[in-house]
Amino acid sequence: PPQIDDFDLHLFGQGTHWHAYRFLGAHPRRIDGIDGVLFAVWAPNAQRVSVIGDFNHWDGRAHPMRSRGGSGVWELFIPAVTAGSMYRFELRAQDGRVLIKNDPYGNRFQVRPENAGIIADDSLYAWGDQEWMNRREAGDWQRAPLSVYELHLGSWQRDEAGNFLNYREIAHRLGGYLAELGFTHIELLPITEHPFDGSWGYQTTGYFAPTSRFGSPDDFRYFVDYLHQHGIGVILDWVPAHFPKDEHALARFDGTALYEHEDPRRGEHRDWGTLIFNFGHPEVSNFLLASAIYWLEEFHLDGLRVDAVASMLYLDYSRQPGDWVPNEYGGRENLEAVDFLRHLNEVTHQQFPGTMVVAEESTAWPQVSRPTWLGGLGFSMKWNMGWMHDTLDYFAKDPIHRHYHQLTFGLLYSFTENFVLPFSHDEVVHGKGSLLDKMPGDAWQKFASLRLLFSYLFTYPGKKLLFMGGEFAQGREWNKNDQLDWYLMERPQHQGIRALVSELNRLYRQLPPLHDLDFEGGGFEWIDCHDASQSTLSYQRKARDGSFVVVVLNFTPVPRENYRIGVPQPGRYREILNSDSRHYDGGNIGNAGLAQSEGIAWMDQAQSLELTLPPLGAIVLQREP
């Protein structure tokens, strides 16, 4: 008899079944004492659906499935099929065409260029990260340090023959490396299964499957578990905005535009050659919601970074006039996508307290990271793309042409959202060069400017994100087909950059003024933002307990002697960071570690310090008790 409960089908049809992946797909079961696999797939417009696989010679006549009526779901229990077998679905469309499709809810697939589904057994993995999970649930990520190391697993490190490492091997190498550097989290470019390496994972075909390039689902569970046990969280790039046109995947799944829109003005991203999900279909939004929950629940992930949110919000995104369809009110907002995103954020925050959902969103859409009950989209945080572009554009200028309205402008909106400051993979590909290569001048200026850039990043309000290779000043732009240039770590300049990033992470994590009020205006105060003639900026970062640090930045290659700034309290100020220190392969120009305040009023402060500012350098000062 039918095995899928009618209530499950009812919830799925409403778009509210959070765990649809538990009955859709291929699941080993014992029914009436007989071992086998229960297959189920949603294909409401198909005339016939069959299971095909290596257990029936890929013959669609062998195992036709049972239709569950108006739900559009087809199911079949096949005895004696075991985990490890390969399978697909064969569908006959309304026009008589026979389609061969992969399982949308499949948990594992063959390694490219092959792509059949592999039946995955129920996981018996024994997690050891309970302490991390308890701490995460009780924590307050808004006031905690969040320093993210973004990486692409296929090109971080490889073995001696140039082959991919297994998830378990990467975990051991990465855990020790990040412990030295002090990052709190990693963010993985999509490891959801994808057929083309060149997409970096952003053209997903397996929304419930860790890519087999690096091992099995349990290997990935080990990866997350190991990092959790070593104090490192794991965030996954997740792509609900669009999907590829590959014939074996979601495109025109049952012969009709099932997951996408029929009208290409709504259903296609021509820039990317991909299709857009039809968020108005409850079963489609349920598919994506269940995918998000699957990764958070089954793999203990600490958050999702949602890719291309702007393309979801606007019906006219990257379209010419007349090439898009307005919403029911005549506007350009994609109301169905907005509803989906709000529902996604409400459910995940409720069900997985302590996890984060971060939006890659580059427009002026209001309240992206504000609660839904206030009219917001409900995301935890939003990437600050404007700050990133302004900052890199400023640093790329020759110092003689620098004016820092680009840097001061960001403070006008810094606290309108919960911002992440991203120096991501997108800034080091497609001819943009590496971060080091963006810096002007000779080698000395390039390395000094990069140290200044990272000091600015870690002292500016907002959570931090840095793409792999930046931490040791990779010289060439990122190449997905090769591992990072680890040999550079033998050179003093690159060792210096890595040492600085490690120290910045340590200070960021240990000092409340640098993270406690990242999202609140009370955590930042300008000391001086008007000294354009000397290209310097100075500001305070503050914590709720009243503690503070002073940051002074010199954006020219000229040392500044006897440079006076106002400070809020009298006392001795310790130079806790100098980006020009010899420890970072700098010139060691600074203040010998200490500066004593004087009762000279300056910059609206009763006390002031006379400092030496290093060229293209940053100093951070902390008042001694």
XYZ file of C-alpha atoms in Angstrom:
625
model
C 0.000 0.000 0.000
C 1.079 3.681 -0.238
C 3.807 4.541 2.253
C 3.756 8.347 2.316
C 1.319 9.777 4.816
C -1.515 11.927 3.453
C -0.730 14.607 6.016
C 2.847 14.870 4.726
C 1.491 15.349 1.215
C -0.952 17.969 2.475
C 1.789 20.009 4.173
C 4.007 19.687 1.112
C 1.198 20.984 -1.108
C 0.841 23.988 1.197
C 4.581 24.652 1.082
C 4.986 24.179 4.831
C 6.657 20.767 5.171
C 10.014 21.620 6.701
C 11.324 18.059 6.345
C 10.025 17.104 2.904
C 13.427 15.522 2.219
C 12.520 12.742 4.665
C 9.906 11.256 2.343
C 10.822 12.627 -1.084
C 13.904 11.179 -2.731
C 15.305 7.675 -2.174
C 15.322 6.232 1.343
C 16.298 2.728 2.499
C 13.354 1.242 4.416
C 12.220 -2.038 5.939
C 8.534 -2.568 5.153
C 6.691 -5.687 6.356
C 10.037 -7.242 7.163
C 11.411 -6.640 3.684
C 14.452 -4.408 3.073
C 14.429 -2.096 0.091
C 14.258 1.545 -0.941
C 11.241 3.880 -0.990
C 11.402 6.274 -3.947
C 9.274 9.404 -4.260
C 9.310 12.365 -6.609
C 7.121 15.387 -7.351
C 6.154 15.479 -11.052
C 2.506 16.592 -11.291
C 2.399 16.977 -15.068
C 3.972 13.661 -16.070
C 1.922 10.899 -17.691
C 4.126 8.215 -16.170
C 7.152 8.069 -13.864
C 9.471 5.088 -13.360
C 12.537 4.369 -11.267
C 15.514 3.303 -13.343
C 18.895 2.194 -12.078
C 21.694 -0.318 -12.154
C 19.326 -2.726 -10.379
C 16.899 -2.926 -13.342
C 19.193 -2.341 -16.351
C 17.969 1.296 -16.526
C 14.709 -0.009 -17.990
C 11.716 2.270 -17.383
C 9.296 -0.620 -17.929
C 10.509 -2.464 -14.833
C 9.414 -0.205 -11.995
C 6.596 2.260 -12.831
C 5.649 4.389 -9.847
C 2.280 5.001 -8.202
C 0.643 8.402 -8.552
C -0.573 9.984 -5.308
C -3.285 11.927 -7.108
C -3.601 15.667 -6.789
C -0.416 15.986 -4.749
C 1.628 15.405 -7.895
C 3.842 12.985 -5.961
C 4.784 9.547 -7.319
C 6.089 6.798 -5.057
C 7.327 3.201 -5.201
C 8.959 0.790 -2.750
C 11.389 -1.564 -4.481
C 12.536 -4.587 -2.436
C 16.165 -5.718 -2.339
C 17.615 -2.426 -3.639
C 20.448 -1.316 -1.365
C 22.447 1.775 -0.512
C 25.180 2.424 -3.049
C 22.971 1.585 -6.036
C 22.685 4.194 -8.780
C 19.317 5.516 -9.950
C 17.380 8.166 -11.844
C 13.747 8.840 -12.735
C 12.290 8.262 -16.180
C 9.302 10.498 -16.932
C 6.908 10.546 -19.866
C 5.804 14.121 -20.526
C 2.334 15.122 -21.694
C 3.613 15.444 -25.266
C 4.968 11.893 -25.205
C 8.657 12.724 -24.774
C 10.622 10.485 -22.421
C 12.846 12.400 -20.000
C 15.646 11.037 -17.840
C 16.014 13.122 -14.672
C 18.042 13.073 -11.493
C 16.356 13.088 -8.109
C 15.823 16.706 -6.933
C 16.023 15.441 -3.339
C 18.992 13.116 -3.934
C 21.581 12.972 -1.144
C 24.554 11.812 -3.198
C 25.620 11.770 -6.862
C 28.366 10.370 -9.018
C 31.533 12.370 -9.525
C 31.449 14.495 -12.651
C 31.332 13.994 -15.598
C 28.901 11.230 -14.559
C 25.895 12.422 -12.570
C 23.510 9.597 -11.621
C 22.066 9.569 -8.124
C 23.544 7.220 -5.529
C 21.250 5.813 -2.865
C 22.624 6.970 0.478
C 22.020 4.909 3.603
C 20.659 6.585 6.714
C 23.601 8.180 8.448
C 24.844 6.623 11.671
C 27.476 9.304 12.173
C 28.167 9.935 15.884
C 28.531 13.671 16.423
C 30.974 14.975 19.024
C 30.200 18.704 18.887
C 27.521 18.976 21.575
C 29.510 21.515 23.560
C 29.768 23.744 20.476
C 26.060 23.363 19.702
C 25.051 24.239 23.276
C 27.325 27.276 23.299
C 25.980 28.398 19.931
C 22.364 28.218 21.092
C 23.095 30.217 24.244
C 25.316 32.784 22.533
C 24.625 36.240 21.140
C 26.199 36.429 17.692
C 25.307 40.113 17.325
C 27.712 41.087 20.106
C 30.276 38.360 19.498
C 33.322 38.561 17.231
C 32.642 37.100 13.792
C 35.701 36.781 11.574
C 35.045 34.621 8.516
C 37.596 32.871 6.298
C 35.954 32.290 2.917
C 37.310 29.384 0.915
C 36.822 27.186 -2.122
C 37.557 23.616 -1.069
C 38.860 22.559 -4.472
C 41.598 25.182 -4.660
C 42.642 25.832 -1.066
C 45.048 22.905 -0.907
C 45.498 19.756 -2.996
C 47.601 16.625 -2.670
C 51.071 16.255 -4.189
C 49.602 14.975 -7.456
C 47.256 17.961 -7.721
C 44.127 15.962 -6.821
C 41.318 17.047 -4.523
C 41.596 16.227 -0.828
C 38.871 14.409 1.094
C 36.640 16.413 3.455
C 38.368 14.674 6.381
C 41.871 15.542 5.172
C 40.878 19.166 4.608
C 39.356 19.344 8.090
C 42.623 18.393 9.773
C 44.710 20.774 7.692
C 42.218 23.625 7.997
C 41.565 23.257 11.713
C 45.177 23.799 12.706
C 45.712 26.561 10.186
C 42.685 28.577 11.288
C 43.526 28.075 14.960
C 46.825 29.868 14.264
C 45.127 32.645 12.300
C 42.289 33.167 14.791
C 39.276 33.190 12.452
C 36.006 32.291 14.174
C 34.221 30.772 11.139
C 34.750 29.541 7.631
C 32.409 30.181 4.732
C 32.399 27.563 1.983
C 31.727 28.445 -1.612
C 28.840 26.131 -2.507
C 29.584 22.461 -1.954
C 26.034 21.580 -2.971
C 26.488 19.189 -5.891
C 27.195 20.842 -9.240
C 28.310 19.457 -12.605
C 30.758 22.167 -13.717
C 33.878 23.087 -11.743
C 33.950 26.494 -13.408
C 30.703 27.529 -11.733
C 32.479 27.336 -8.331
C 29.312 25.623 -7.072
C 26.926 28.482 -7.860
C 25.046 26.467 -10.505
C 23.616 23.824 -8.227
C 21.997 20.569 -9.313
C 21.971 18.787 -5.943
C 20.270 20.902 -3.299
C 20.450 18.094 -0.733
C 23.854 16.625 -1.600
C 27.394 17.583 -0.563
C 29.500 17.291 -3.677
C 31.148 13.904 -4.111
C 34.342 15.618 -5.321
C 35.586 15.566 -1.748
C 33.909 12.458 -0.331
C 30.658 11.165 1.125
C 27.975 12.934 3.174
C 29.433 11.400 6.326
C 32.865 12.680 5.336
C 31.335 16.159 5.241
C 29.698 15.572 8.629
C 33.166 14.735 9.966
C 34.512 17.956 8.419
C 31.939 20.113 10.239
C 32.243 18.123 13.473
C 36.031 18.390 13.536
C 35.993 22.149 12.996
C 33.319 22.612 15.673
C 35.425 20.656 18.145
C 38.300 23.010 17.360
C 36.220 26.149 17.901
C 35.462 27.045 14.286
C 31.968 27.564 12.879
C 30.906 26.589 9.350
C 28.745 28.718 7.027
C 27.658 27.511 3.589
C 27.026 29.545 0.454
C 23.519 28.533 -0.647
C 21.891 29.414 -3.971
C 18.069 29.688 -4.009
C 18.021 32.440 -6.642
C 18.587 30.363 -9.763
C 19.574 26.939 -11.127
C 21.289 25.669 -14.296
C 19.641 24.428 -17.479
C 21.311 20.989 -17.442
C 18.840 18.500 -18.935
C 19.360 15.911 -16.199
C 18.422 18.324 -13.412
C 15.507 20.633 -12.539
C 14.976 22.387 -15.874
C 11.503 21.545 -17.284
C 11.538 18.629 -14.908
C 8.315 16.877 -15.949
C 8.222 18.381 -19.427
C 6.802 21.652 -18.135
C 8.243 24.698 -16.384
C 7.773 23.082 -12.984
C 10.487 24.643 -10.816
C 10.932 27.722 -13.027
C 8.591 30.215 -14.708
C 7.255 29.458 -18.190
C 7.666 33.082 -19.296
C 11.415 33.773 -19.893
C 10.849 37.372 -18.785
C 10.393 35.944 -15.301
C 12.061 32.563 -15.563
C 15.529 33.155 -16.975
C 18.725 34.959 -15.986
C 20.279 35.590 -19.368
C 23.461 37.010 -17.822
C 24.161 33.731 -16.069
C 22.454 31.292 -18.436
C 20.310 29.997 -15.580
C 16.644 29.643 -14.647
C 14.764 31.409 -11.848
C 12.752 29.502 -9.260
C 9.005 30.061 -9.290
C 8.568 31.038 -5.653
C 4.812 31.263 -6.172
C 4.509 27.469 -6.367
C 4.202 26.189 -2.779
C 6.010 22.972 -3.636
C 8.930 24.934 -5.098
C 9.315 27.223 -2.096
C 8.966 24.106 0.069
C 11.807 22.460 -1.874
C 14.120 25.389 -1.072
C 12.998 25.749 2.528
C 13.559 22.033 3.118
C 17.009 22.332 1.535
C 18.007 25.096 3.950
C 16.732 23.109 6.915
C 18.488 19.975 5.651
C 21.906 21.625 5.756
C 21.347 23.209 9.157
C 19.889 20.085 10.733
C 21.674 17.167 9.083
C 25.131 18.773 8.943
C 25.022 21.062 12.017
C 25.927 24.106 9.909
C 26.087 27.422 11.727
C 24.585 29.501 8.972
C 23.814 30.066 5.329
C 25.024 32.882 3.130
C 22.255 33.408 0.565
C 23.695 34.207 -2.836
C 22.342 36.819 -5.270
C 19.514 38.121 -3.070
C 19.205 41.279 -5.172
C 18.316 39.176 -8.214
C 15.522 37.592 -6.187
C 14.037 40.849 -4.934
C 13.647 42.704 -8.235
C 11.703 41.527 -11.266
C 13.697 43.877 -13.498
C 17.102 42.796 -12.172
C 19.615 43.116 -15.055
C 16.787 43.483 -17.590
C 16.004 46.044 -20.229
C 12.685 47.955 -20.271
C 9.940 45.745 -21.649
C 11.864 42.575 -20.807
C 10.239 42.016 -17.432
C 6.747 41.507 -16.031
C 5.543 43.806 -13.190
C 3.945 42.393 -10.063
C 0.196 42.557 -9.461
C 0.508 46.142 -8.246
C 2.581 47.261 -11.231
C 5.820 47.359 -9.244
C 9.254 45.852 -9.796
C 9.386 43.944 -6.500
C 9.205 40.148 -6.631
C 6.561 39.746 -3.925
C 6.661 35.936 -4.016
C 10.435 35.905 -3.463
C 10.068 38.406 -0.611
C 7.500 36.159 1.069
C 9.796 33.160 0.624
C 12.809 34.926 2.140
C 10.830 36.130 5.130
C 9.433 32.648 5.707
C 12.902 31.133 5.345
C 14.383 33.470 7.947
C 11.514 33.076 10.386
C 11.640 29.281 10.289
C 15.415 28.867 10.439
C 15.864 31.362 13.273
C 13.062 29.722 15.222
C 14.179 26.146 14.671
C 17.938 26.663 14.911
C 18.647 29.394 17.465
C 22.154 30.784 17.183
C 22.462 30.138 13.461
C 22.808 32.959 10.954
C 21.363 33.654 7.514
C 23.415 36.273 5.679
C 22.277 38.110 2.553
C 24.537 38.929 -0.351
C 22.450 41.948 -1.309
C 23.874 44.969 -3.087
C 20.937 47.384 -3.460
C 19.184 49.923 -1.253
C 16.344 47.536 -0.312
C 15.420 48.663 3.213
C 15.636 46.562 6.387
C 17.261 43.477 4.903
C 18.624 42.527 8.323
C 15.680 43.678 10.402
C 12.984 41.379 11.864
C 10.023 40.460 9.706
C 7.628 41.764 12.347
C 9.136 45.209 11.765
C 8.684 44.894 8.018
C 12.207 43.628 7.354
C 13.361 40.589 5.414
C 14.580 38.911 8.601
C 18.195 38.165 7.629
C 20.787 38.067 10.388
C 23.268 40.177 8.430
C 23.910 41.710 5.029
C 27.126 42.042 3.054
C 28.225 45.688 2.885
C 29.039 45.810 -0.816
C 29.102 49.606 -0.927
C 31.764 49.806 1.784
C 33.820 47.137 0.052
C 33.747 48.855 -3.351
C 34.479 52.301 -1.901
C 37.342 50.962 0.208
C 39.063 49.025 -2.578
C 38.585 51.916 -4.991
C 40.174 54.287 -2.491
C 43.138 52.023 -1.773
C 43.751 51.511 -5.499
C 44.415 55.234 -5.960
C 47.910 56.628 -5.850
C 48.265 58.273 -2.404
C 48.723 61.692 -3.987
C 45.180 61.480 -5.357
C 43.480 60.132 -2.239
C 40.489 61.931 -0.789
C 38.672 60.007 1.840
C 35.094 61.056 1.287
C 34.784 57.473 0.033
C 35.831 56.187 3.448
C 33.851 58.604 5.586
C 30.662 58.220 3.536
C 30.097 54.663 4.764
C 29.491 55.848 8.324
C 26.318 57.588 7.161
C 24.651 54.195 6.719
C 26.850 51.754 8.688
C 24.220 51.103 11.338
C 21.128 50.908 9.147
C 21.804 47.163 8.739
C 23.787 44.441 10.475
C 26.731 44.550 8.093
C 29.453 42.088 7.145
C 32.542 43.692 5.574
C 33.452 41.350 2.694
C 36.729 41.064 0.846
C 35.365 38.045 -1.000
C 36.266 35.785 -3.910
C 34.407 38.075 -6.308
C 37.102 40.745 -5.866
C 40.053 38.528 -6.862
C 38.857 36.929 -10.134
C 38.042 37.858 -13.744
C 41.067 40.073 -14.205
C 40.590 42.082 -11.009
C 43.882 40.825 -9.588
C 44.663 39.884 -6.008
C 44.229 42.252 -3.076
C 47.985 42.791 -3.077
C 47.969 43.532 -6.779
C 45.278 46.202 -6.326
C 47.602 48.266 -4.136
C 49.559 51.007 -6.012
C 53.276 51.662 -5.948
C 56.365 49.506 -5.536
C 56.590 46.312 -3.477
C 57.145 48.199 -0.215
C 54.074 50.351 -0.768
C 51.945 47.391 -1.842
C 52.669 45.383 1.301
C 52.377 48.402 3.597
C 49.051 49.344 1.980
C 47.731 45.800 2.389
C 48.649 45.850 6.092
C 46.841 49.185 6.374
C 43.808 47.798 4.527
C 43.503 44.826 6.878
C 43.971 47.056 9.941
C 41.163 49.266 8.671
C 38.947 46.204 8.071
C 39.415 44.828 11.576
C 38.881 48.149 13.355
C 35.861 49.318 11.331
C 32.352 48.532 12.671
C 30.940 45.332 11.194
C 31.740 41.629 11.056
C 34.697 40.533 8.927
C 35.165 38.305 5.872
C 38.388 37.580 3.980
C 38.834 35.235 1.036
C 41.547 32.599 1.234
C 45.007 33.678 0.126
C 44.484 37.249 1.259
C 45.792 36.329 4.705
C 49.309 35.836 3.319
C 49.113 38.248 0.353
C 48.625 35.848 -2.532
C 50.247 37.631 -5.459
C 48.135 36.369 -8.355
C 44.382 36.316 -8.620
C 42.488 33.213 -7.582
C 42.574 30.220 -9.931
C 39.957 27.565 -9.219
C 42.107 24.927 -10.948
C 45.133 25.257 -8.692
C 45.870 25.436 -5.002
C 47.011 28.633 -3.326
C 50.652 29.693 -3.697
C 51.769 28.287 -0.359
C 55.444 28.653 -1.287
C 55.038 32.400 -0.689
C 54.987 31.685 3.033
C 58.756 31.288 2.847
C 59.137 35.027 2.124
C 59.304 37.623 4.944
C 56.790 40.062 3.400
C 54.145 37.350 3.144
C 54.952 36.015 6.603
C 54.448 39.547 7.866
C 50.968 39.831 6.363
C 49.954 36.501 7.875
C 51.341 37.507 11.278
C 49.387 40.775 11.128
C 46.106 39.024 10.222
C 46.646 36.652 13.134
C 47.251 39.548 15.533
C 44.272 41.505 14.204
C 42.040 38.478 14.745
C 43.396 38.093 18.283
C 42.700 41.727 19.153
C 39.303 41.654 17.469
C 38.276 38.602 19.475
C 39.741 39.678 22.810
C 38.844 43.385 22.936
C 35.107 44.151 23.364
C 35.442 47.651 21.822
C 36.299 46.009 18.495
C 33.233 43.742 18.318
C 30.705 44.431 21.079
C 28.820 47.216 19.277
C 29.537 46.343 15.648
C 25.909 47.054 14.714
C 25.267 50.117 16.902
C 26.280 53.732 16.477
C 27.391 53.890 20.095
C 30.345 51.700 19.202
C 32.010 54.277 16.932
C 33.048 57.902 17.269
C 35.180 60.017 14.990
C 38.178 61.716 16.555
C 39.111 63.486 13.335
C 37.763 62.918 9.823
C 38.765 66.294 8.381
C 42.530 66.085 7.929
C 42.348 65.600 4.158
C 45.583 67.517 3.579
C 47.566 64.798 5.368
C 45.253 61.880 4.462
C 44.770 60.668 8.018
C 41.722 59.391 9.888
C 41.278 58.745 13.585
C 38.379 57.283 15.555
C 37.351 55.479 18.704
C 35.772 52.035 18.937
C 33.771 51.584 22.138
C 32.088 48.822 24.161
C 29.072 48.778 26.436
C 31.309 48.583 29.537
C 32.856 51.976 28.685
C 36.161 50.597 27.434
C 37.521 51.994 24.186
C 40.448 51.903 21.785
C 41.836 54.654 19.576
C 42.609 53.977 15.912
C 44.780 56.269 13.770
C 45.335 55.616 10.041
C 47.874 57.263 7.741
C 47.043 56.722 4.065
C 50.225 58.274 2.639
C 53.782 56.869 2.382
C 55.027 59.826 4.477
C 55.652 59.403 8.259
C 53.832 61.970 10.397
C 55.941 63.266 13.305
C 54.413 65.145 16.250
C 50.891 64.357 15.076
C 48.392 65.381 17.739
C 44.970 63.828 18.322
C 42.403 64.393 21.061
C 41.581 61.556 23.460
C 38.650 61.217 25.865
C 40.590 60.361 29.034
C 43.992 61.192 30.538
C 46.619 58.511 31.037
C 49.187 56.350 29.326
C 48.131 54.823 26.029
C 49.733 51.570 24.980
C 50.337 50.981 21.293
C 48.739 47.541 21.067
C 49.068 47.376 17.283
C 51.357 49.042 14.771
C 50.974 47.711 11.225
C 54.513 48.978 10.452
C 56.077 46.859 13.195
C 59.103 44.739 12.313
C 56.991 41.736 13.384
C 55.007 42.292 10.207
C 58.094 43.076 8.077
C 57.467 46.799 8.387
C 59.849 49.720 8.957
C 59.184 49.851 12.722
C 58.243 53.533 12.803
C 55.970 54.294 15.751
C 55.797 55.336 19.379
C 58.019 52.820 21.163
C 54.909 51.132 22.503
C 53.583 53.991 24.682
C 52.171 57.525 24.498
C 51.367 59.778 27.467
C 48.411 62.140 27.251
C 48.838 65.852 27.879
C 46.374 68.403 29.202
C 46.233 70.164 25.862
C 42.698 70.503 24.531
C 42.440 69.207 20.998
C 39.634 68.132 18.663
C 36.945 68.893 21.284
C 38.765 66.739 23.853
C 40.377 67.977 27.076
C 43.369 65.671 26.633
C 45.535 64.872 23.623
C 48.393 62.648 22.453
C 51.376 63.565 20.337
C 52.134 60.638 18.065
C 54.385 59.419 15.324
C 52.302 57.899 12.538
C 54.021 55.259 10.387
C 53.830 55.647 6.590
C 50.906 53.745 5.038
C 50.321 52.513 8.552
C 47.768 52.019 11.286
C 48.182 52.213 15.039
C 45.717 51.077 17.691
C 46.030 52.528 21.184
C 44.505 51.332 24.456
C 44.492 53.372 27.652
C 46.216 51.579 30.511
C 44.249 51.225 33.776
